[in-house]
C-alpha cells in the first residue's frame, strides 16, 4: 500500500478546526435578520456592524475600517493605488511569498532586509534611507512572521515606526497571526505606535475559516477614501453575507471560545514539531521557537543542494516549499518553512522523520 504524502508546504488551517455547525447557525440567522439588505450591492468599505466591532478592537473609528475579500485583496488594492512602476518597497527577507508576487505585479522594486531573531535591523534600513532609498511603504509581519515565526521586538517596533515618521513612508503591518499567541505576552502593534502612518491588516481566515474570505485593514484617514474608491471601481463590494456571518459569530461570543480551542490545538502541534526538530536536527540546522502563529523557519547547515533536497523529499513522499520563493532579492536555498498547524501530531512526527532521512541522504 502506498504511504500518504506529507505536505510540509501549505500553511493552511486544518479542516477539523472549522466551526461548521456554528457557521450554519449564523448563516440562517443573518439571512433572516438582515434579509435583502445583505443580498444587495453595498458600500465598498464593508458591513457596518462588523466595522464597528473591529474599530472597537483596534481603538479607532469605523470610518477607518475597510473590509475586503481576505486581507491579501486589500494589500493588492493598496499596491495598485500607491505604487508606480519602479517605486521601492521595503520587506523582510524572508517574507510572505504571495506579497512578493503582489508587489512585483504592481511594478515595485522590492528591497528585502535580513530578518534577525527579533525582526529586521532598523539601522540597516536607515542606512538604505540615508543612501537615498525612498520606499512608498514597508511591508512587515511583526507577529509570528510568515514564513519564519519570528516576533519583532518592542525596541525594533519603536525604531521602525520612527523611521516611517522621519522619512515619510507608509507601513503595512500584516497581522493575521497576532491573536494566535500560545505563550509569552503581546507587544504593541505598529499601528498602535503610529496610527497616522500604519495600515494594519488582519483577517478571519486563521481564526474562523478562510472560505468566508473576510479580511480587513485599519487605514489612516488620509488613505481611506482613495482605497474605498479603488475597491468600488474594482469589485463594487465584497460579500456582505459573509461579513454578516462573521459578525453574528462574534456577537454570540463564539470567537473568544474558538480562539481558546485553536490555541490549545495549535500549541500542542507546535510543541510536537519542536520536540521532533530537537531530536533529529540539533547539529545540522537552526530554527525559530515561535510563541504563536503557524510557522517555524529552519535553516539547514551546511546548505544542501536545493534541487536534490526537493527532489529526494518528493521521492520520500514529503512535499517541501522551495525556500527561495520567500526571498525577494535572492537567497533561501537552505531555508525550509515548516507549517505545523495543518498537520496532526502523527503527520508531524512522520514528516520530520522523513526530512531527517532526506537531509541525511544528501551527505
Ligand atoms: C502573512 C499573511 N498575510 C496574508 C495572508 C492571506 O490572508 P487572507 O486569507 O486574509 O487573504 C496570509 C495567509 O496565509 C498570510 O500568511
Tab-separated table of N, CA and C and ligand atoms in Angstrom, residues 11 69-73 96 99 139 141 146 174 176-177 202-206 210 213-215 295, ligand 1:
chain	number	residue	atom	x	y	z
A	11	UNK	N	0.572	26.514	4.440
A	11	UNK	CA	0.279	26.979	5.796
A	11	UNK	C	-1.191	27.255	5.988
A	69	UNK	N	-12.224	41.055	0.557
A	69	UNK	CA	-12.339	39.608	0.363
A	69	UNK	C	-10.995	38.966	0.730
A	70	UNK	N	-10.733	38.890	2.032
A	70	UNK	CA	-9.411	38.467	2.504
A	70	UNK	C	-8.503	39.692	2.571
A	71	UNK	N	-7.504	39.621	3.436
A	71	UNK	CA	-6.633	40.791	3.595
A	71	UNK	C	-5.687	40.958	2.412
A	72	UNK	N	-5.389	39.852	1.736
A	72	UNK	CA	-4.468	39.935	0.596
A	72	UNK	C	-5.053	40.817	-0.513
A	73	UNK	N	-6.375	40.766	-0.671
A	73	UNK	CA	-7.006	41.601	-1.690
A	73	UNK	C	-6.819	43.084	-1.365
A	96	UNK	N	6.381	36.838	3.242
A	96	UNK	CA	5.259	36.064	2.675
A	96	UNK	C	5.362	36.069	1.147
A	99	UNK	N	2.898	38.060	-1.107
A	99	UNK	CA	3.086	39.518	-1.108
A	99	UNK	C	4.144	39.911	-2.120
A	139	UNK	N	6.465	46.758	4.068
A	139	UNK	CA	5.509	45.688	4.379
A	139	UNK	C	6.160	44.788	5.421
A	141	UNK	N	5.619	41.941	8.900
A	141	UNK	CA	4.750	40.981	9.616
A	141	UNK	C	5.348	40.831	11.018
A	146	UNK	N	5.263	35.040	8.798
A	146	UNK	CA	5.229	34.032	7.743
A	146	UNK	C	6.348	34.409	6.766
A	174	UNK	N	1.088	43.475	8.531
A	174	UNK	CA	0.221	42.333	8.225
A	174	UNK	C	0.188	41.429	9.461
A	176	UNK	N	-2.126	38.601	10.506
A	176	UNK	CA	-3.169	37.570	10.599
A	176	UNK	C	-2.968	36.583	11.746
A	177	UNK	N	-1.741	36.544	12.309
A	177	UNK	CA	-1.477	35.532	13.350
A	177	UNK	C	-1.418	36.145	14.749
A	202	UNK	N	-5.586	42.402	8.905
A	202	UNK	CA	-5.777	41.104	9.545
A	202	UNK	C	-6.983	40.436	8.893
A	203	UNK	N	-7.336	39.245	9.366
A	203	UNK	CA	-8.488	38.596	8.750
A	203	UNK	C	-9.024	37.499	9.655
A	204	UNK	N	-10.157	36.952	9.237
A	204	UNK	CA	-10.766	35.850	9.989
A	204	UNK	C	-10.413	34.499	9.353
A	205	UNK	N	-9.460	34.533	8.398
A	205	UNK	CA	-9.084	33.287	7.712
A	205	UNK	C	-8.466	32.276	8.667
A	206	UNK	N	-7.652	32.760	9.604
A	206	UNK	CA	-6.963	31.840	10.505
A	206	UNK	C	-7.723	31.684	11.819
A	210	UNK	N	-10.874	30.262	6.242
A	210	UNK	CA	-10.520	31.086	5.086
A	210	UNK	C	-11.620	31.158	4.030
A	213	UNK	N	-13.597	34.254	3.337
A	213	UNK	CA	-12.873	35.354	2.685
A	213	UNK	C	-13.291	36.698	3.284
A	214	UNK	N	-13.080	36.850	4.567
A	214	UNK	CA	-13.333	38.142	5.217
A	214	UNK	C	-12.036	38.604	5.878
A	215	UNK	N	-11.474	39.668	5.328
A	215	UNK	CA	-10.257	40.262	5.889
A	215	UNK	C	-10.471	41.759	6.000
A	295	UNK	N	4.071	28.968	11.769
A	295	UNK	CA	5.299	28.522	11.093
A	295	UNK	C	6.526	28.500	11.980
B	1	LIG	C1	1.177	36.986	6.243
B	1	LIG	C2	-0.096	36.672	5.537
B	1	LIG	N1	-0.826	37.661	5.031
B	1	LIG	C3	-1.987	37.425	4.379
B	1	LIG	C4	-2.458	36.139	4.219
B	1	LIG	C5	-3.729	35.932	3.482
B	1	LIG	O1	-4.792	36.216	4.301
B	1	LIG	P1	-6.280	36.340	3.793
B	1	LIG	O2	-6.870	34.987	3.817
B	1	LIG	O3	-6.905	37.273	4.774
B	1	LIG	O4	-6.250	36.931	2.414
B	1	LIG	C6	-1.733	35.070	4.735
B	1	LIG	C7	-2.216	33.686	4.542
B	1	LIG	O5	-1.540	32.722	4.696
B	1	LIG	C8	-0.515	35.339	5.413
B	1	LIG	O6	0.234	34.361	5.926
